[in-house]
């Protein structure tokens, strides 16, 4: 069955129209997976993984965060107003309510990189209303470097204005991440061992090689990181929430495993008994686009199936002839109030990972 990536716009809590994406070509859906993408990218980069989840019984929904993708548009890439970190978490909660009401199914959240930090904040506010969370390419960022980044962003925003590109912070982060892989002579090699991943990232006009996030965005981001590591915030995470933390041990965001291990340890110390953790040897930041992505996909699917109490059965492979293709943009929709849904326990059949689309 052909999978189609649908696009629509959702009016968020403050009236902002958020560009959203939907993969719902599933005959007997088990549940919903909501994806929160990383900084300096957009949702269509998750088409391949979403198609895989569709083939295994899960509807997938995602949004281009504020300052990203079609939510901001080409001319305003990286530019946001106000508390973009907090507002984006509210957008995600709004999208959760919309999806649960529309499909009457339970929902699991998956956040990657910047999306994983948003997700850390999300589960403090709305963790009781989701079935579980996967944190990919994440870290525990209650560290001195975060405070330094905040100070630099605030000073530069005061001097040059919130809308100016945060080029210095970009060099301190994305630029520094590439240094361990300098011998490969490939920009953004820190993303994946597969050189095609960085090449496609660089060629994508909605990815961070083509623009820098604004100073206003960075101020909000660093302030947001400070808020999610307060004792009250951490203790607001439901103790029974299933959590999977996955990362590559050569991911510079997680300090080659150190800061992401610290996140796992902090969650266990908090009493989050259902927290699981896996580090992939030699893997870099984008584990969904890594050379061992088949292993990563399967591990994440196994966790999702366990969360939804899906009984394991002998795998039967299903071939997807074509990856998802975009449908026409739909009307702007309003999110209804969230409803509670009982988790059911259907059976899962794991499908093989679809073939990659050719680079455009």
mmCIF file of C-alpha atoms in Angstrom:
data_model
loop_
_atom_site.group_PDB
_atom_site.id
_atom_site.type_symbol
_atom_site.label_atom_id
_atom_site.label_comp_id
_atom_site.label_asym_id
_atom_site.label_seq_id
_atom_site.Cartn_x
_atom_site.Cartn_y
_atom_site.Cartn_z
ATOM 1 C CA UNK A 1 0.000 0.000 0.000
ATOM 2 C CA UNK A 2 1.339 3.403 -0.985
ATOM 3 C CA UNK A 3 2.031 5.735 1.930
ATOM 4 C CA UNK A 4 1.190 9.408 1.455
ATOM 5 C CA UNK A 5 2.615 12.222 3.559
ATOM 6 C CA UNK A 6 -0.235 14.688 4.052
ATOM 7 C CA UNK A 7 0.192 18.330 4.983
ATOM 8 C CA UNK A 8 -2.167 20.571 6.925
ATOM 9 C CA UNK A 9 -2.074 23.653 9.126
ATOM 10 C CA UNK A 10 -3.268 23.675 12.710
ATOM 11 C CA UNK A 11 -4.213 26.804 14.640
ATOM 12 C CA UNK A 12 -2.317 26.611 17.898
ATOM 13 C CA UNK A 13 -3.205 27.950 21.329
ATOM 14 C CA UNK A 14 -2.342 31.561 20.394
ATOM 15 C CA UNK A 15 -3.775 31.497 16.872
ATOM 16 C CA UNK A 16 -0.436 30.814 15.161
ATOM 17 C CA UNK A 17 -0.780 28.505 12.164
ATOM 18 C CA UNK A 18 1.568 25.554 12.571
ATOM 19 C CA UNK A 19 2.569 23.470 9.535
ATOM 20 C CA UNK A 20 1.825 19.837 10.311
ATOM 21 C CA UNK A 21 2.395 16.500 8.613
ATOM 22 C CA UNK A 22 0.432 13.296 8.799
ATOM 23 C CA UNK A 23 1.089 9.712 7.795
ATOM 24 C CA UNK A 24 -2.147 7.814 8.483
ATOM 25 C CA UNK A 25 -2.379 5.165 5.761
ATOM 26 C CA UNK A 26 -2.843 2.405 8.350
ATOM 27 C CA UNK A 27 -5.646 -0.148 8.077
ATOM 28 C CA UNK A 28 -5.865 -1.156 11.739
ATOM 29 C CA UNK A 29 -3.880 1.437 13.697
ATOM 30 C CA UNK A 30 -2.517 0.502 17.105
ATOM 31 C CA UNK A 31 -1.672 4.013 18.232
ATOM 32 C CA UNK A 32 -0.124 7.336 17.263
ATOM 33 C CA UNK A 33 3.525 8.408 17.277
ATOM 34 C CA UNK A 34 4.091 12.172 17.414
ATOM 35 C CA UNK A 35 7.518 13.331 16.217
ATOM 36 C CA UNK A 36 9.314 16.480 17.402
ATOM 37 C CA UNK A 37 12.159 17.295 15.002
ATOM 38 C CA UNK A 38 15.554 18.835 15.748
ATOM 39 C CA UNK A 39 16.987 22.341 15.454
ATOM 40 C CA UNK A 40 17.599 23.596 11.936
ATOM 41 C CA UNK A 41 15.595 20.905 10.133
ATOM 42 C CA UNK A 42 11.978 20.042 9.309
ATOM 43 C CA UNK A 43 9.494 17.176 9.375
ATOM 44 C CA UNK A 44 9.828 15.752 5.832
ATOM 45 C CA UNK A 45 13.267 14.435 6.839
ATOM 46 C CA UNK A 46 11.364 11.871 8.956
ATOM 47 C CA UNK A 47 9.339 10.533 6.027
ATOM 48 C CA UNK A 48 11.334 7.307 5.844
ATOM 49 C CA UNK A 49 10.925 6.497 9.548
ATOM 50 C CA UNK A 50 7.248 7.507 9.508
ATOM 51 C CA UNK A 51 6.631 5.154 6.585
ATOM 52 C CA UNK A 52 8.263 2.346 8.572
ATOM 53 C CA UNK A 53 5.994 3.056 11.549
ATOM 54 C CA UNK A 54 2.941 3.130 9.255
ATOM 55 C CA UNK A 55 3.879 -0.294 7.942
ATOM 56 C CA UNK A 56 3.984 -1.564 11.510
ATOM 57 C CA UNK A 57 0.594 -0.238 12.574
ATOM 58 C CA UNK A 58 1.212 3.303 13.803
ATOM 59 C CA UNK A 59 -0.189 6.614 12.603
ATOM 60 C CA UNK A 60 2.480 9.342 12.640
ATOM 61 C CA UNK A 61 1.939 13.071 13.112
ATOM 62 C CA UNK A 62 4.474 15.899 13.376
ATOM 63 C CA UNK A 63 4.832 19.673 13.174
ATOM 64 C CA UNK A 64 7.420 22.096 11.843
ATOM 65 C CA UNK A 65 8.375 23.959 15.011
ATOM 66 C CA UNK A 66 8.301 27.740 15.256
ATOM 67 C CA UNK A 67 11.183 29.193 13.278
ATOM 68 C CA UNK A 68 11.395 26.047 11.151
ATOM 69 C CA UNK A 69 10.107 24.671 7.862
ATOM 70 C CA UNK A 70 6.772 25.769 6.492
ATOM 71 C CA UNK A 71 5.638 27.166 9.839
ATOM 72 C CA UNK A 72 7.937 30.156 9.374
ATOM 73 C CA UNK A 73 8.428 30.013 5.601
ATOM 74 C CA UNK A 74 11.608 30.366 3.560
ATOM 75 C CA UNK A 75 12.177 34.089 4.158
ATOM 76 C CA UNK A 76 11.772 33.828 7.943
ATOM 77 C CA UNK A 77 13.857 30.737 8.634
ATOM 78 C CA UNK A 78 15.196 30.765 12.173
ATOM 79 C CA UNK A 79 13.236 33.862 13.218
ATOM 80 C CA UNK A 80 10.740 33.649 16.079
ATOM 81 C CA UNK A 81 9.056 35.965 18.536
ATOM 82 C CA UNK A 82 8.644 35.681 22.283
ATOM 83 C CA UNK A 83 9.182 32.487 24.247
ATOM 84 C CA UNK A 84 9.631 30.162 21.293
ATOM 85 C CA UNK A 85 10.773 27.242 23.472
ATOM 86 C CA UNK A 86 7.752 27.361 25.760
ATOM 87 C CA UNK A 87 5.369 28.204 22.927
ATOM 88 C CA UNK A 88 6.618 25.259 20.863
ATOM 89 C CA UNK A 89 5.987 22.899 23.768
ATOM 90 C CA UNK A 90 2.449 24.309 23.915
ATOM 91 C CA UNK A 91 2.116 23.723 20.154
ATOM 92 C CA UNK A 92 3.150 20.102 20.659
ATOM 93 C CA UNK A 93 0.594 19.640 23.437
ATOM 94 C CA UNK A 94 -2.040 21.201 21.175
ATOM 95 C CA UNK A 95 -1.127 18.777 18.378
ATOM 96 C CA UNK A 96 -1.343 15.849 20.808
ATOM 97 C CA UNK A 97 -4.887 16.846 21.752
ATOM 98 C CA UNK A 98 -5.844 17.181 18.088
ATOM 99 C CA UNK A 99 -4.432 13.761 17.165
ATOM 100 C CA UNK A 100 -5.940 11.893 20.122
ATOM 101 C CA UNK A 101 -9.365 13.394 19.482
ATOM 102 C CA UNK A 102 -9.213 12.742 15.734
ATOM 103 C CA UNK A 103 -8.169 9.096 15.938
ATOM 104 C CA UNK A 104 -9.394 8.078 19.412
ATOM 105 C CA UNK A 105 -6.073 6.327 20.020
ATOM 106 C CA UNK A 106 -3.271 6.618 22.599
ATOM 107 C CA UNK A 107 -0.151 8.537 21.629
ATOM 108 C CA UNK A 108 3.596 8.229 22.181
ATOM 109 C CA UNK A 109 5.983 11.167 21.724
ATOM 110 C CA UNK A 110 9.369 10.893 19.988
ATOM 111 C CA UNK A 111 11.720 13.871 20.156
ATOM 112 C CA UNK A 112 15.080 14.168 18.428
ATOM 113 C CA UNK A 113 17.857 16.601 19.428
ATOM 114 C CA UNK A 114 16.198 20.030 19.959
ATOM 115 C CA UNK A 115 12.941 18.089 19.807
ATOM 116 C CA UNK A 116 14.189 15.885 22.642
ATOM 117 C CA UNK A 117 14.769 18.933 24.855
ATOM 118 C CA UNK A 118 11.302 20.184 23.981
ATOM 119 C CA UNK A 119 10.061 16.703 24.866
ATOM 120 C CA UNK A 120 11.851 16.828 28.228
ATOM 121 C CA UNK A 121 9.821 19.961 28.948
ATOM 122 C CA UNK A 122 6.662 18.483 27.425
ATOM 123 C CA UNK A 123 6.579 15.465 29.749
ATOM 124 C CA UNK A 124 6.771 17.814 32.735
ATOM 125 C CA UNK A 125 3.600 19.547 31.553
ATOM 126 C CA UNK A 126 1.654 16.834 29.730
ATOM 127 C CA UNK A 127 3.326 13.520 30.540
ATOM 128 C CA UNK A 128 0.162 12.132 32.115
ATOM 129 C CA UNK A 129 -1.667 12.383 28.780
ATOM 130 C CA UNK A 130 0.718 10.314 26.653
ATOM 131 C CA UNK A 131 1.619 6.633 26.691
ATOM 132 C CA UNK A 132 5.397 7.075 26.614
ATOM 133 C CA UNK A 133 8.321 9.055 25.207
ATOM 134 C CA UNK A 134 11.444 8.344 23.139
ATOM 135 C CA UNK A 135 14.362 10.786 23.469
ATOM 136 C CA UNK A 136 16.846 10.564 20.583
ATOM 137 C CA UNK A 137 20.123 12.487 20.331
ATOM 138 C CA UNK A 138 19.512 14.046 23.726
ATOM 139 C CA UNK A 139 21.529 15.049 26.791
ATOM 140 C CA UNK A 140 21.330 16.413 30.323
ATOM 141 C CA UNK A 141 22.106 20.072 29.711
ATOM 142 C CA UNK A 142 22.172 21.490 33.236
ATOM 143 C CA UNK A 143 25.838 22.360 32.729
ATOM 144 C CA UNK A 144 27.989 25.551 32.800
ATOM 145 C CA UNK A 145 28.146 25.700 28.991
ATOM 146 C CA UNK A 146 24.383 26.258 28.890
ATOM 147 C CA UNK A 147 24.719 29.295 31.154
ATOM 148 C CA UNK A 148 27.548 30.650 28.980
ATOM 149 C CA UNK A 149 25.444 30.205 25.842
ATOM 150 C CA UNK A 150 22.539 32.021 27.465
ATOM 151 C CA UNK A 151 24.750 34.966 28.451
ATOM 152 C CA UNK A 152 26.229 35.275 24.950
ATOM 153 C CA UNK A 153 22.802 35.085 23.308
ATOM 154 C CA UNK A 154 21.287 37.695 25.628
ATOM 155 C CA UNK A 155 24.165 40.161 25.194
ATOM 156 C CA UNK A 156 24.179 39.815 21.413
ATOM 157 C CA UNK A 157 20.377 40.050 21.199
ATOM 158 C CA UNK A 158 20.527 43.276 23.224
ATOM 159 C CA UNK A 159 23.234 44.715 20.968
ATOM 160 C CA UNK A 160 22.058 43.536 17.551
ATOM 161 C CA UNK A 161 18.368 42.633 17.912
ATOM 162 C CA UNK A 162 16.480 39.370 18.342
ATOM 163 C CA UNK A 163 16.126 38.665 14.617
ATOM 164 C CA UNK A 164 19.849 38.677 13.822
ATOM 165 C CA UNK A 165 21.378 35.250 13.064
ATOM 166 C CA UNK A 166 23.192 33.712 16.038
ATOM 167 C CA UNK A 167 26.323 32.907 14.032
ATOM 168 C CA UNK A 168 28.713 32.793 16.992
ATOM 169 C CA UNK A 169 26.547 30.305 18.865
ATOM 170 C CA UNK A 170 26.251 28.308 15.657
ATOM 171 C CA UNK A 171 30.036 28.064 15.452
ATOM 172 C CA UNK A 172 30.212 27.092 19.123
ATOM 173 C CA UNK A 173 27.754 24.245 18.573
ATOM 174 C CA UNK A 174 27.424 22.935 15.008
ATOM 175 C CA UNK A 175 30.934 24.089 14.116
ATOM 176 C CA UNK A 176 32.499 22.464 17.177
ATOM 177 C CA UNK A 177 30.578 19.239 16.626
ATOM 178 C CA UNK A 178 32.390 18.686 13.325
ATOM 179 C CA UNK A 179 35.924 18.929 14.756
ATOM 180 C CA UNK A 180 36.283 15.249 15.776
ATOM 181 C CA UNK A 181 35.457 14.272 12.195
ATOM 182 C CA UNK A 182 37.667 16.838 10.423
ATOM 183 C CA UNK A 183 39.704 14.117 8.706
ATOM 184 C CA UNK A 184 36.636 13.167 6.675
ATOM 185 C CA UNK A 185 36.614 16.636 5.091
ATOM 186 C CA UNK A 186 32.814 16.657 4.991
ATOM 187 C CA UNK A 187 30.761 19.406 6.647
ATOM 188 C CA UNK A 188 28.132 18.116 9.074
ATOM 189 C CA UNK A 189 29.845 14.722 9.259
ATOM 190 C CA UNK A 190 28.788 14.697 12.927
ATOM 191 C CA UNK A 191 25.242 13.893 11.833
ATOM 192 C CA UNK A 192 25.918 10.378 10.512
ATOM 193 C CA UNK A 193 28.587 7.988 9.269
ATOM 194 C CA UNK A 194 26.668 7.928 5.988
ATOM 195 C CA UNK A 195 28.104 10.834 3.929
ATOM 196 C CA UNK A 196 24.896 11.080 1.893
ATOM 197 C CA UNK A 197 23.041 12.235 5.012
ATOM 198 C CA UNK A 198 25.219 15.326 5.461
ATOM 199 C CA UNK A 199 25.150 16.043 1.722
ATOM 200 C CA UNK A 200 21.340 16.000 1.670
ATOM 201 C CA UNK A 201 21.240 18.125 4.826
ATOM 202 C CA UNK A 202 23.510 20.740 3.241
ATOM 203 C CA UNK A 203 21.413 20.786 0.054
ATOM 204 C CA UNK A 204 18.121 21.230 1.939
ATOM 205 C CA UNK A 205 17.099 24.927 2.103
ATOM 206 C CA UNK A 206 15.199 24.274 5.341
ATOM 207 C CA UNK A 207 18.197 22.780 7.148
ATOM 208 C CA UNK A 208 20.820 24.496 9.272
ATOM 209 C CA UNK A 209 23.591 24.582 6.691
ATOM 210 C CA UNK A 210 21.604 27.254 4.822
ATOM 211 C CA UNK A 211 20.628 29.539 7.714
ATOM 212 C CA UNK A 212 21.316 30.229 11.391
ATOM 213 C CA UNK A 213 18.715 30.335 14.120
ATOM 214 C CA UNK A 214 18.114 33.868 15.399
ATOM 215 C CA UNK A 215 19.486 35.344 18.603
ATOM 216 C CA UNK A 216 15.943 35.578 19.955
ATOM 217 C CA UNK A 217 15.467 31.863 19.339
ATOM 218 C CA UNK A 218 18.706 31.032 21.145
ATOM 219 C CA UNK A 219 17.835 33.210 24.139
ATOM 220 C CA UNK A 220 14.537 31.369 24.512
ATOM 221 C CA UNK A 221 16.229 27.990 24.003
ATOM 222 C CA UNK A 222 18.814 28.519 26.736
ATOM 223 C CA UNK A 223 16.207 29.936 29.113
ATOM 224 C CA UNK A 224 14.028 26.914 28.385
ATOM 225 C CA UNK A 225 16.866 24.532 29.201
ATOM 226 C CA UNK A 226 17.254 26.268 32.545
ATOM 227 C CA UNK A 227 13.573 25.752 33.355
ATOM 228 C CA UNK A 228 13.395 22.041 32.541
ATOM 229 C CA UNK A 229 16.164 21.164 35.003
ATOM 230 C CA UNK A 230 14.600 22.769 38.060
ATOM 231 C CA UNK A 231 13.712 20.337 40.833
ATOM 232 C CA UNK A 232 10.013 21.164 40.527
ATOM 233 C CA UNK A 233 10.124 20.589 36.782
ATOM 234 C CA UNK A 234 11.919 17.258 37.002
ATOM 235 C CA UNK A 235 9.605 16.042 39.758
ATOM 236 C CA UNK A 236 6.591 16.874 37.579
ATOM 237 C CA UNK A 237 7.419 13.987 35.228
ATOM 238 C CA UNK A 238 5.012 11.095 35.959
ATOM 239 C CA UNK A 239 6.990 8.353 37.699
ATOM 240 C CA UNK A 240 5.233 5.612 35.714
ATOM 241 C CA UNK A 241 5.904 7.139 32.270
ATOM 242 C CA UNK A 242 7.795 4.730 29.978
ATOM 243 C CA UNK A 243 10.943 6.473 28.655
ATOM 244 C CA UNK A 244 13.448 5.267 26.065
ATOM 245 C CA UNK A 245 16.702 7.225 25.689
ATOM 246 C CA UNK A 246 18.728 6.345 22.578
ATOM 247 C CA UNK A 247 21.921 7.888 21.270
ATOM 248 C CA UNK A 248 25.145 7.217 19.427
ATOM 249 C CA UNK A 249 28.300 7.037 21.524
ATOM 250 C CA UNK A 250 29.971 9.390 19.037
ATOM 251 C CA UNK A 251 27.182 11.971 19.210
ATOM 252 C CA UNK A 252 28.740 15.305 20.250
ATOM 253 C CA UNK A 253 25.390 16.597 21.553
ATOM 254 C CA UNK A 254 25.480 13.861 24.180
ATOM 255 C CA UNK A 255 29.235 14.429 24.745
ATOM 256 C CA UNK A 256 30.058 11.032 23.234
ATOM 257 C CA UNK A 257 27.692 9.314 25.617
ATOM 258 C CA UNK A 258 28.574 11.207 28.804
ATOM 259 C CA UNK A 259 25.734 13.748 28.990
ATOM 260 C CA UNK A 260 23.111 11.380 27.635
ATOM 261 C CA UNK A 261 24.157 8.790 30.235
ATOM 262 C CA UNK A 262 23.797 11.545 32.825
ATOM 263 C CA UNK A 263 20.227 12.136 31.625
ATOM 264 C CA UNK A 264 19.418 8.450 32.087
ATOM 265 C CA UNK A 265 20.951 8.443 35.560
ATOM 266 C CA UNK A 266 19.021 11.575 36.570
ATOM 267 C CA UNK A 267 15.737 10.037 35.443
ATOM 268 C CA UNK A 268 16.444 6.826 37.338
ATOM 269 C CA UNK A 269 17.351 8.853 40.443
ATOM 270 C CA UNK A 270 14.034 10.678 40.119
ATOM 271 C CA UNK A 271 12.258 7.334 40.350
ATOM 272 C CA UNK A 272 11.287 6.963 36.688
ATOM 273 C CA UNK A 273 11.401 3.186 36.959
ATOM 274 C CA UNK A 274 10.337 2.540 33.358
ATOM 275 C CA UNK A 275 13.299 4.368 31.833
ATOM 276 C CA UNK A 276 15.411 2.423 29.319
ATOM 277 C CA UNK A 277 18.682 3.444 27.707
ATOM 278 C CA UNK A 278 20.771 2.315 24.746
ATOM 279 C CA UNK A 279 24.007 3.676 23.286
ATOM 280 C CA UNK A 280 24.950 2.601 19.760
ATOM 281 C CA UNK A 281 28.719 2.079 19.279
ATOM 282 C CA UNK A 282 30.308 4.474 16.761
ATOM 283 C CA UNK A 283 26.929 6.003 15.835
ATOM 284 C CA UNK A 284 26.686 9.784 15.584
ATOM 285 C CA UNK A 285 23.873 12.282 16.131
ATOM 286 C CA UNK A 286 21.080 11.280 13.755
ATOM 287 C CA UNK A 287 20.640 7.642 14.679
ATOM 288 C CA UNK A 288 17.498 7.428 12.521
ATOM 289 C CA UNK A 289 19.758 8.200 9.550
ATOM 290 C CA UNK A 290 22.759 6.136 10.615
ATOM 291 C CA UNK A 291 24.375 3.195 8.843
ATOM 292 C CA UNK A 292 22.779 0.908 11.459
ATOM 293 C CA UNK A 293 19.340 2.507 11.189
ATOM 294 C CA UNK A 294 17.673 -0.895 10.703
ATOM 295 C CA UNK A 295 18.786 -1.828 14.225
ATOM 296 C CA UNK A 296 17.673 1.540 15.611
ATOM 297 C CA UNK A 297 14.262 1.360 13.925
ATOM 298 C CA UNK A 298 13.700 -2.146 15.261
ATOM 299 C CA UNK A 299 14.722 -1.202 18.815
ATOM 300 C CA UNK A 300 12.427 1.828 18.865
ATOM 301 C CA UNK A 301 9.557 -0.213 17.423
ATOM 302 C CA UNK A 302 10.072 -2.886 20.098
ATOM 303 C CA UNK A 303 9.827 -0.223 22.797
ATOM 304 C CA UNK A 304 6.717 1.317 21.230
ATOM 305 C CA UNK A 305 5.072 -2.107 20.953
ATOM 306 C CA UNK A 306 5.852 -2.775 24.614
ATOM 307 C CA UNK A 307 4.356 0.567 25.637
ATOM 308 C CA UNK A 308 1.153 -0.240 23.766
ATOM 309 C CA UNK A 309 1.181 -3.812 25.111
ATOM 310 C CA UNK A 310 1.416 -5.327 21.648
ATOM 311 C CA UNK A 311 1.967 -9.063 21.774
ATOM 312 C CA UNK A 312 5.048 -10.181 19.806
ATOM 313 C CA UNK A 313 4.397 -12.530 16.918
ATOM 314 C CA UNK A 314 6.590 -13.979 14.217
ATOM 315 C CA UNK A 315 7.633 -11.158 11.899
ATOM 316 C CA UNK A 316 6.232 -11.129 8.384
ATOM 317 C CA UNK A 317 7.960 -8.732 6.010
ATOM 318 C CA UNK A 318 5.874 -6.309 3.958
ATOM 319 C CA UNK A 319 7.476 -4.536 1.038
ATOM 320 C CA UNK A 320 6.783 -0.860 0.428
ATOM 321 C CA UNK A 321 7.219 -0.171 -3.265
ATOM 322 C CA UNK A 322 7.306 3.599 -2.904
ATOM 323 C CA UNK A 323 8.064 5.833 0.080
ATOM 324 C CA UNK A 324 5.570 8.458 1.087
ATOM 325 C CA UNK A 325 4.799 11.257 -1.320
ATOM 326 C CA UNK A 326 3.322 14.568 -0.299
ATOM 327 C CA UNK A 327 -0.360 15.289 -0.743
ATOM 328 C CA UNK A 328 -1.922 18.699 -1.263
ATOM 329 C CA UNK A 329 -2.038 20.986 1.747
ATOM 330 C CA UNK A 330 -5.329 20.740 3.609
ATOM 331 C CA UNK A 331 -7.395 23.365 5.361
ATOM 332 C CA UNK A 332 -6.435 24.956 8.646
ATOM 333 C CA UNK A 333 -7.868 22.882 11.473
ATOM 334 C CA UNK A 334 -8.716 23.679 15.064
ATOM 335 C CA UNK A 335 -7.571 21.314 17.818
ATOM 336 C CA UNK A 336 -10.431 20.046 20.009
ATOM 337 C CA UNK A 337 -10.131 19.351 23.707
ATOM 338 C CA UNK A 338 -8.068 16.321 24.606
ATOM 339 C CA UNK A 339 -9.802 13.091 25.574
ATOM 340 C CA UNK A 340 -8.507 10.163 27.581
ATOM 341 C CA UNK A 341 -8.189 6.931 25.609
ATOM 342 C CA UNK A 342 -7.712 3.434 26.944
ATOM 343 C CA UNK A 343 -4.653 1.609 25.598
ATOM 344 C CA UNK A 344 -5.563 -1.569 23.725
ATOM 345 C CA UNK A 345 -3.362 -4.571 23.007
ATOM 346 C CA UNK A 346 -3.448 -5.648 19.344
ATOM 347 C CA UNK A 347 -0.774 -7.780 17.695
ATOM 348 C CA UNK A 348 2.210 -6.380 15.847
ATOM 349 C CA UNK A 349 3.819 -7.502 12.616
ATOM 350 C CA UNK A 350 7.181 -5.885 11.980
ATOM 351 C CA UNK A 351 7.664 -4.737 8.404
ATOM 352 C CA UNK A 352 10.992 -4.157 6.726
ATOM 353 C CA UNK A 353 12.404 -0.682 6.366
ATOM 354 C CA UNK A 354 11.317 0.868 3.046
ATOM 355 C CA UNK A 355 13.882 1.798 0.459
ATOM 356 C CA UNK A 356 15.246 5.347 0.612
ATOM 357 C CA UNK A 357 13.910 7.965 -1.778
ATOM 358 C CA UNK A 358 16.355 9.235 -4.353
ATOM 359 C CA UNK A 359 17.904 12.575 -3.488
ATOM 360 C CA UNK A 360 16.070 15.441 -5.084
#
